[in-house]
Structure formats: structure tokens, C-alpha cells
């Protein structure tokens, strides 16, 4: 009796197993990608291969294909996050190759780009700026000339070729810093790196480092950046020291080495010259101011950025 029971049980289990197996198989073959694969490989894939490799087929269908079942990269459901399986015929077997999924590709690309843009004291959200947005928000086409100048710079850039950057001036909040970010992003898409520096904070930091021997290093880094963007030059009273010991040598070096340099300012060039002329002590230092202005004009072409104040 005992023996019969055992045998019956075994049979029932096998039946159940058989049913489950068939159901699984059916599910697998309902998968569109599997069907496409089978159609494309009908001459090489045999029934035997399918039975032998059903596990692989199941592994394939249970995972996300090019992100179709995942909400996001962090929410990736696949065995290897950021990779999706691809069915391949390998000799007499079916196998899976794991490939980088579209979301991870995009994320990697974004990371790589962000690495190309270094920034000092510039808000990180500026790194999201894009030329497309800059264009789209230009309802009255007031900014086309600035845009076309920025685009020609980007298209024509070649290392160590002499190329003028832009001196972008305009009212507070019109999007000067945003435009720098957009240019840097567009350059990064082309694997060109740039450095954006918010000048007032940079000067503050340099002053704070006078005692600790890192001043030269900090100046060196800005001096030698392949493409430099000096944001808000003249935003607050630049000291004679900043003008003569920091920006003088930086701009001089960049002229000699043909390193493109961008500036933004609330002042046009005359306004900036005037601003740089008067020292904190109220002395008039016309010659020194004129020298810095000459360098800026050698390095960059002035363009006015019009528009409304976007700051809230
Ligand atoms: P500026 O440097 O001229 O004072 P900003 O570049 O800081 O002005 O721009 C002011 C605000 O408006 C910022 O928050 C910036 O992100 C936003 N902004 C500027 N231009 C655009 C744009 N074209 N599309 C979307 N946001 C923008
Ligand atoms: Mg700004």
C-alpha cells in the first residue's frame, strides 16, 4: 500500500511538473522578442535546443528588455543593474549576452559630460542648461546674434587655434550665466572640456588662501584651463590685487597660449574699464585698467544679451 501511494504521489508531482513546464513554455513563447528571435533563427534553432535551454529563455523573458519593465535606472529589475539580456545562438546552444541598457548608456554619457565641465562656485543646476532651452525661450528672437556667435565658437573650436571667446554683458538675471552653462554643455557633448569660475567667490577664496601657499596652484588651474569662462567679472569691487596679480597674469598667459576665454558681466566694456580704474583707495589707475581691458578685448568679442530678468 505504502509503495502504491508513493508511486501515485510521484506521478501526480510529475503531472504537475509537466503542466507547469508547459505553461512556462507557453509564456516564454508568448514573448514577442522570443518569437522574433525564433523567426529570425528558424533554420538553426532546433526543438532540442529549445528544450535544453529553456532556463536561458526564461531568464531572458523575466528580465527587462531595453528598460521596458524598469521605472528608472535605480529601479532596474535586471540581474545586473543597467544591463539587459540578448538572445544569441552559440554553437548548438542558446545563450544570453548582456548589453548596456539605453538608460545606463544615457546616464554614463551624462556623467562623462559632467566630468568635462569643471566649475568653481557655480551652482550645479547651471550644468543642466542647454542651447535648445536657450533658443526656445527666446520668443522675440532678440538673442539670435549671441546664439549664432556661441554656436560658431562651438563648431569651430580646435585646441591651440586662436579663437575669440565672448564677452557677454547685460542686465542682472537675463541669463548670462545660463548661457555659459549651455555653451559648456554643448562643448562637453563634443568631448571638449571647460572650466566655469564665478569670479567674486574665486577672489574671496584666493584672498583666504594667501597664508597657505595654495594661491599659485589655484591661479595656475584657472590660467591653464583649455576653455575658461569667467562669470561675473566686475560684480563687486575688484581690488587692485585681483586686477594686477590675479587676472592680469591669467589673461596674459591665455593670450600667449591661445586659450579661449569667455566673460560675463553686468557692465559693457566701457563700464568695466571705469569699474577697474578706481582702486579701493579711490586712486585713479587708468593705465592698469586699460591694460586688463586690452587683454579682454584680445581674448573675447563683446556681445550684449537682451531679455527679461528671469530671477524670481
Ligand atoms: P545672469 O547670469 O544674467 O544674472 P542667470 O543666468 O543666472 O542670469 O539666469 C537667471 C535665472 O534664470 C537662473 O535661475 C537661470 O537658471 C534661469 N534661466 C536663464 N536663462 C534661462 C533659459 N533660457 N531657460 C531656462 N532658465 C533660464
Ligand atoms: Mg550670472
Short mmCIF file of C-alpha atoms and ligand atoms in Angstrom, two decimals:
data_model
loop_
_atom_site.label_atom_id
_atom_site.label_comp_id
_atom_site.label_asym_id
_atom_site.label_seq_id
_atom_site.Cartn_x
_atom_site.Cartn_y
_atom_site.Cartn_z
CA UNK A 1 0.00 0.00 0.00
CA UNK A 2 2.71 2.32 1.04
CA UNK A 3 4.51 1.65 -2.20
CA UNK A 4 1.46 2.40 -4.34
CA UNK A 5 0.88 5.68 -2.54
CA UNK A 6 4.39 6.75 -3.15
CA UNK A 7 4.15 5.91 -6.80
CA UNK A 8 0.86 7.77 -7.14
CA UNK A 9 2.33 10.82 -5.47
CA UNK A 10 5.27 10.73 -7.72
CA UNK A 11 3.01 10.55 -10.74
CA UNK A 12 0.91 13.46 -9.53
CA UNK A 13 4.04 15.50 -8.99
CA UNK A 14 5.31 14.68 -12.41
CA UNK A 15 1.97 15.64 -13.87
CA UNK A 16 2.00 18.90 -12.01
CA UNK A 17 5.52 19.47 -13.11
CA UNK A 18 4.61 18.68 -16.68
CA UNK A 19 1.75 21.16 -16.52
CA UNK A 20 3.89 23.84 -15.02
CA UNK A 21 6.55 23.18 -17.61
CA UNK A 22 4.10 23.50 -20.48
CA UNK A 23 2.64 26.67 -19.02
CA UNK A 24 6.07 28.18 -18.66
CA UNK A 25 6.94 27.25 -22.17
CA UNK A 26 3.76 28.81 -23.42
CA UNK A 27 4.51 32.00 -21.54
CA UNK A 28 8.00 32.12 -22.92
CA UNK A 29 6.74 31.76 -26.46
CA UNK A 30 4.17 34.47 -25.95
CA UNK A 31 7.05 36.87 -25.51
CA UNK A 32 7.33 38.97 -28.62
CA UNK A 33 11.12 39.18 -28.54
CA UNK A 34 11.43 35.42 -28.23
CA UNK A 35 9.11 35.00 -31.20
CA UNK A 36 11.10 37.44 -33.28
CA UNK A 37 14.30 35.67 -32.32
CA UNK A 38 12.88 32.27 -33.18
CA UNK A 39 11.63 33.51 -36.54
CA UNK A 40 14.95 35.08 -37.38
CA UNK A 41 16.83 31.91 -36.40
CA UNK A 42 14.37 29.26 -37.51
CA UNK A 43 16.96 27.50 -39.63
CA UNK A 44 19.43 26.99 -36.78
CA UNK A 45 17.33 26.65 -33.63
CA UNK A 46 16.01 23.11 -33.10
CA UNK A 47 13.33 21.85 -30.74
CA UNK A 48 16.02 20.07 -28.80
CA UNK A 49 17.97 23.27 -28.33
CA UNK A 50 14.85 24.97 -27.01
CA UNK A 51 14.13 22.21 -24.50
CA UNK A 52 17.70 22.11 -23.32
CA UNK A 53 17.94 25.87 -22.88
CA UNK A 54 14.53 26.69 -21.57
CA UNK A 55 16.21 28.10 -18.45
CA UNK A 56 18.03 30.69 -20.56
CA UNK A 57 14.83 31.57 -22.37
CA UNK A 58 13.09 32.01 -19.04
CA UNK A 59 15.94 34.17 -17.75
CA UNK A 60 15.52 36.24 -20.90
CA UNK A 61 11.77 36.80 -20.60
CA UNK A 62 11.79 37.50 -16.89
CA UNK A 63 14.05 40.50 -17.32
CA UNK A 64 13.59 43.94 -18.71
CA UNK A 65 14.43 44.38 -22.36
CA UNK A 66 16.00 47.75 -23.13
CA UNK A 67 14.41 49.22 -19.98
CA UNK A 68 10.82 48.24 -20.92
CA UNK A 69 9.95 46.94 -17.46
CA UNK A 70 12.01 49.36 -15.37
CA UNK A 71 10.79 52.66 -13.97
CA UNK A 72 14.31 54.13 -13.86
CA UNK A 73 17.95 53.12 -13.78
CA UNK A 74 17.87 52.92 -9.98
CA UNK A 75 14.73 50.83 -10.22
CA UNK A 76 16.28 48.47 -12.79
CA UNK A 77 14.89 44.96 -12.19
CA UNK A 78 17.56 43.07 -14.09
CA UNK A 79 20.07 40.66 -12.60
CA UNK A 80 22.83 43.05 -13.49
CA UNK A 81 21.65 46.59 -12.99
CA UNK A 82 21.99 48.58 -16.20
CA UNK A 83 22.40 45.55 -18.45
CA UNK A 84 19.79 43.71 -20.49
CA UNK A 85 19.99 40.21 -21.94
CA UNK A 86 20.13 39.49 -25.63
CA UNK A 87 19.42 36.05 -27.05
CA UNK A 88 22.15 34.54 -29.18
CA UNK A 89 22.82 31.19 -30.80
CA UNK A 90 26.16 29.88 -29.69
CA UNK A 91 27.08 26.67 -31.48
CA UNK A 92 24.35 24.24 -30.54
CA UNK A 93 23.12 26.23 -27.58
CA UNK A 94 21.02 29.27 -26.86
CA UNK A 95 22.77 31.76 -24.70
CA UNK A 96 22.42 35.27 -23.31
CA UNK A 97 24.71 38.20 -23.87
CA UNK A 98 24.31 41.10 -21.51
CA UNK A 99 24.48 44.54 -23.06
CA UNK A 100 24.43 48.03 -21.57
CA UNK A 101 20.84 49.27 -21.46
CA UNK A 102 19.77 52.61 -23.01
CA UNK A 103 19.19 54.27 -19.63
CA UNK A 104 22.62 53.35 -18.36
CA UNK A 105 24.18 54.46 -21.63
CA UNK A 106 22.49 57.85 -21.27
CA UNK A 107 23.50 58.10 -17.62
CA UNK A 108 27.13 57.18 -18.37
CA UNK A 109 27.18 59.73 -21.15
CA UNK A 110 25.81 62.38 -18.81
CA UNK A 111 28.41 61.57 -16.14
CA UNK A 112 31.18 61.74 -18.69
CA UNK A 113 29.91 65.09 -19.86
CA UNK A 114 29.66 66.46 -16.35
CA UNK A 115 33.24 65.47 -15.77
CA UNK A 116 34.25 67.54 -18.76
CA UNK A 117 32.76 70.63 -17.21
CA UNK A 118 34.58 71.70 -14.13
CA UNK A 119 33.15 74.52 -12.17
CA UNK A 120 34.16 76.65 -9.26
CA UNK A 121 31.38 78.14 -7.15
CA UNK A 122 28.86 77.96 -9.98
CA UNK A 123 25.51 76.45 -8.98
CA UNK A 124 25.27 72.87 -10.17
CA UNK A 125 21.91 73.44 -11.88
CA UNK A 126 23.75 75.54 -14.44
CA UNK A 127 25.12 72.24 -15.71
CA UNK A 128 21.60 71.44 -16.89
CA UNK A 129 21.49 74.47 -19.13
CA UNK A 130 21.09 73.72 -22.81
CA UNK A 131 21.37 75.64 -26.04
CA UNK A 132 17.95 74.24 -27.04
CA UNK A 133 16.28 75.80 -23.99
CA UNK A 134 18.16 78.99 -24.53
CA UNK A 135 16.81 79.13 -28.09
CA UNK A 136 13.29 78.13 -27.17
CA UNK A 137 12.92 80.79 -24.51
CA UNK A 138 13.91 83.48 -26.99
CA UNK A 139 10.38 84.42 -28.03
CA UNK A 140 11.20 87.70 -29.70
CA UNK A 141 14.38 86.46 -31.38
CA UNK A 142 16.34 89.10 -29.55
CA UNK A 143 19.18 86.78 -28.82
CA UNK A 144 19.84 85.22 -32.19
CA UNK A 145 23.11 87.03 -32.77
CA UNK A 146 24.52 85.95 -29.39
CA UNK A 147 23.37 82.45 -30.10
CA UNK A 148 24.93 82.29 -33.53
CA UNK A 149 28.23 83.60 -32.17
CA UNK A 150 28.18 80.99 -29.43
CA UNK A 151 27.39 78.26 -31.95
CA UNK A 152 30.17 79.28 -34.32
CA UNK A 153 32.60 79.17 -31.45
CA UNK A 154 31.47 75.66 -30.56
CA UNK A 155 31.59 74.41 -34.13
CA UNK A 156 34.95 75.92 -34.94
CA UNK A 157 36.79 75.10 -31.73
CA UNK A 158 40.10 73.37 -32.14
CA UNK A 159 42.75 73.13 -29.43
CA UNK A 160 45.51 75.74 -29.67
CA UNK A 161 43.90 77.57 -32.57
CA UNK A 162 43.45 81.24 -31.81
CA UNK A 163 39.76 81.77 -31.32
CA UNK A 164 37.96 84.61 -29.64
CA UNK A 165 35.58 83.80 -26.83
CA UNK A 166 32.66 86.08 -25.95
CA UNK A 167 32.31 88.91 -23.51
CA UNK A 168 28.63 88.57 -22.68
CA UNK A 169 27.16 91.59 -20.97
CA UNK A 170 23.67 92.51 -19.99
CA UNK A 171 21.36 93.20 -17.12
CA UNK A 172 21.07 91.14 -13.98
CA UNK A 173 19.08 87.93 -14.49
CA UNK A 174 18.92 87.89 -18.31
CA UNK A 175 20.62 84.51 -18.45
CA UNK A 176 24.33 85.22 -18.90
CA UNK A 177 25.46 82.50 -16.53
CA UNK A 178 22.86 80.18 -18.01
CA UNK A 179 24.30 80.78 -21.46
CA UNK A 180 27.81 79.91 -20.23
CA UNK A 181 26.43 76.66 -18.85
CA UNK A 182 24.70 75.91 -22.14
CA UNK A 183 27.90 76.54 -24.12
CA UNK A 184 29.90 74.36 -21.71
CA UNK A 185 27.35 71.57 -22.10
CA UNK A 186 27.38 71.78 -25.86
CA UNK A 187 31.19 71.63 -25.81
CA UNK A 188 31.09 68.65 -23.48
CA UNK A 189 28.90 66.79 -25.96
CA UNK A 190 31.84 67.15 -28.30
CA UNK A 191 34.27 65.92 -25.62
CA UNK A 192 35.70 69.41 -25.08
CA UNK A 193 36.30 70.38 -21.50
CA UNK A 194 35.81 73.78 -19.95
CA UNK A 195 36.06 75.48 -16.61
CA UNK A 196 33.44 77.94 -15.32
CA UNK A 197 34.52 80.19 -12.49
CA UNK A 198 32.30 82.50 -10.50
CA UNK A 199 34.74 85.38 -10.10
CA UNK A 200 33.60 87.02 -6.83
CA UNK A 201 33.84 83.75 -4.89
CA UNK A 202 37.07 82.80 -6.58
CA UNK A 203 38.69 86.05 -5.48
CA UNK A 204 37.36 85.61 -1.96
CA UNK A 205 38.83 82.13 -1.82
CA UNK A 206 42.18 83.31 -3.15
CA UNK A 207 42.36 86.01 -0.52
CA UNK A 208 41.62 83.43 2.12
CA UNK A 209 44.42 81.21 0.87
CA UNK A 210 47.17 83.79 0.89
CA UNK A 211 48.66 82.28 4.01
CA UNK A 212 48.57 78.65 2.95
CA UNK A 213 50.61 78.57 -0.25
CA UNK A 214 47.79 77.33 -2.45
CA UNK A 215 47.27 80.66 -4.20
CA UNK A 216 49.62 79.83 -7.05
CA UNK A 217 48.05 76.46 -7.58
CA UNK A 218 44.59 77.98 -7.70
CA UNK A 219 45.69 80.63 -10.16
CA UNK A 220 47.51 78.02 -12.26
CA UNK A 221 44.40 75.89 -12.62
CA UNK A 222 42.39 78.80 -13.99
CA UNK A 223 45.25 80.05 -16.15
CA UNK A 224 45.66 76.75 -17.97
CA UNK A 225 42.04 75.58 -18.43
CA UNK A 226 41.54 74.68 -22.13
CA UNK A 227 38.42 76.84 -22.21
CA UNK A 228 37.81 79.28 -19.39
CA UNK A 229 34.57 81.04 -18.55
CA UNK A 230 34.86 83.88 -16.05
CA UNK A 231 31.41 84.55 -14.70
CA UNK A 232 30.51 87.96 -13.30
CA UNK A 233 33.74 89.80 -13.72
CA UNK A 234 33.42 93.15 -12.02
CA UNK A 235 30.42 92.10 -9.95
CA UNK A 236 31.89 93.64 -6.88
CA UNK A 237 34.78 95.96 -6.49
CA UNK A 238 37.76 94.08 -7.70
CA UNK A 239 40.79 95.07 -5.71
CA UNK A 240 43.97 96.25 -7.36
CA UNK A 241 45.46 92.98 -6.24
CA UNK A 242 42.81 90.93 -8.04
CA UNK A 243 43.21 93.01 -11.15
CA UNK A 244 47.02 93.15 -11.28
CA UNK A 245 48.14 89.98 -9.55
CA UNK A 246 45.38 87.57 -10.45
CA UNK A 247 43.56 88.47 -13.66
CA UNK A 248 46.45 90.33 -15.28
CA UNK A 249 48.70 87.25 -15.37
CA UNK A 250 45.83 84.83 -16.10
CA UNK A 251 44.70 86.79 -19.15
CA UNK A 252 48.27 87.42 -20.30
CA UNK A 253 49.04 83.72 -20.23
CA UNK A 254 45.85 82.83 -22.07
CA UNK A 255 46.62 85.34 -24.81
CA UNK A 256 50.07 83.88 -25.37
CA UNK A 257 48.84 80.29 -25.35
CA UNK A 258 45.74 80.92 -27.50
CA UNK A 259 43.42 79.61 -24.81
CA UNK A 260 39.82 80.71 -25.41
CA UNK A 261 38.24 82.73 -22.65
CA UNK A 262 34.65 83.83 -22.03
CA UNK A 263 33.45 86.53 -19.69
CA UNK A 264 30.13 87.66 -18.37
CA UNK A 265 29.48 91.00 -16.75
CA UNK A 266 26.74 93.43 -15.90
CA UNK A 267 28.99 96.10 -17.39
CA UNK A 268 29.74 96.72 -21.03
CA UNK A 269 33.43 97.18 -21.78
CA UNK A 270 33.44 100.90 -21.02
CA UNK A 271 31.64 100.30 -17.77
CA UNK A 272 34.10 97.60 -16.81
CA UNK A 273 37.06 99.80 -17.64
CA UNK A 274 35.67 102.51 -15.46
CA UNK A 275 35.00 99.99 -12.70
CA UNK A 276 38.57 98.70 -12.86
CA UNK A 277 40.07 102.17 -12.92
CA UNK A 278 39.24 103.23 -9.40
CA UNK A 279 41.07 101.42 -6.64
CA UNK A 280 39.56 100.85 -3.21
CA UNK A 281 41.59 103.76 -2.01
CA UNK A 282 39.88 105.95 -4.57
CA UNK A 283 43.00 106.34 -6.71
CA UNK A 284 42.66 106.50 -10.44
CA UNK A 285 44.64 103.72 -12.08
CA UNK A 286 43.81 104.24 -15.71
CA UNK A 287 46.84 102.58 -17.21
CA UNK A 288 46.42 99.38 -15.27
CA UNK A 289 42.73 99.19 -16.05
CA UNK A 290 43.39 99.84 -19.73
CA UNK A 291 45.91 97.00 -19.81
CA UNK A 292 43.39 94.48 -18.48
CA UNK A 293 40.78 95.78 -20.90
CA UNK A 294 43.15 95.32 -23.82
CA UNK A 295 43.62 91.71 -22.85
CA UNK A 296 39.91 91.10 -22.53
CA UNK A 297 39.34 92.61 -25.97
CA UNK A 298 42.08 90.48 -27.46
CA UNK A 299 40.51 87.36 -25.96
CA UNK A 300 36.81 87.98 -26.43
CA UNK A 301 34.25 89.66 -28.62
CA UNK A 302 31.68 91.78 -26.76
CA UNK A 303 28.03 90.80 -27.24
CA UNK A 304 25.00 92.17 -25.48
CA UNK A 305 22.47 89.76 -24.08
CA UNK A 306 18.96 91.17 -24.04
CA UNK A 307 15.93 89.77 -22.36
CA UNK A 308 13.86 89.85 -19.23
CA UNK A 309 15.02 89.25 -15.70
CA UNK A 310 14.37 85.56 -15.09
CA UNK A 311 15.27 85.61 -11.47
CA UNK A 312 12.48 85.21 -9.01
P1 LIG B 1 22.51 86.31 -15.13
O1 LIG B 1 23.73 85.49 -15.02
O2 LIG B 1 22.42 87.08 -16.42
O3 LIG B 1 22.31 87.21 -13.96
P2 LIG B 1 21.22 83.76 -14.90
O4 LIG B 1 21.91 83.03 -15.99
O5 LIG B 1 21.67 83.46 -13.53
O6 LIG B 1 21.26 85.32 -15.17
O7 LIG B 1 19.66 83.47 -15.07
C1 LIG B 1 18.70 83.79 -14.05
C2 LIG B 1 17.81 82.60 -13.76
O8 LIG B 1 17.05 82.22 -14.89
C3 LIG B 1 18.60 81.34 -13.37
O9 LIG B 1 17.88 80.66 -12.38
C4 LIG B 1 18.65 80.54 -14.65
O10 LIG B 1 18.77 79.16 -14.39
C5 LIG B 1 17.34 80.89 -15.34
N1 LIG B 1 17.45 80.92 -16.81
C6 LIG B 1 18.14 81.81 -17.53
N2 LIG B 1 18.02 81.60 -18.85
C7 LIG B 1 17.21 80.54 -18.98
C8 LIG B 1 16.67 79.81 -20.11
N3 LIG B 1 16.95 80.18 -21.36
N4 LIG B 1 15.86 78.77 -19.84
C9 LIG B 1 15.56 78.42 -18.59
N5 LIG B 1 16.03 79.04 -17.49
C10 LIG B 1 16.84 80.10 -17.66
MG1 LIG B 2 25.18 85.39 -13.55
#
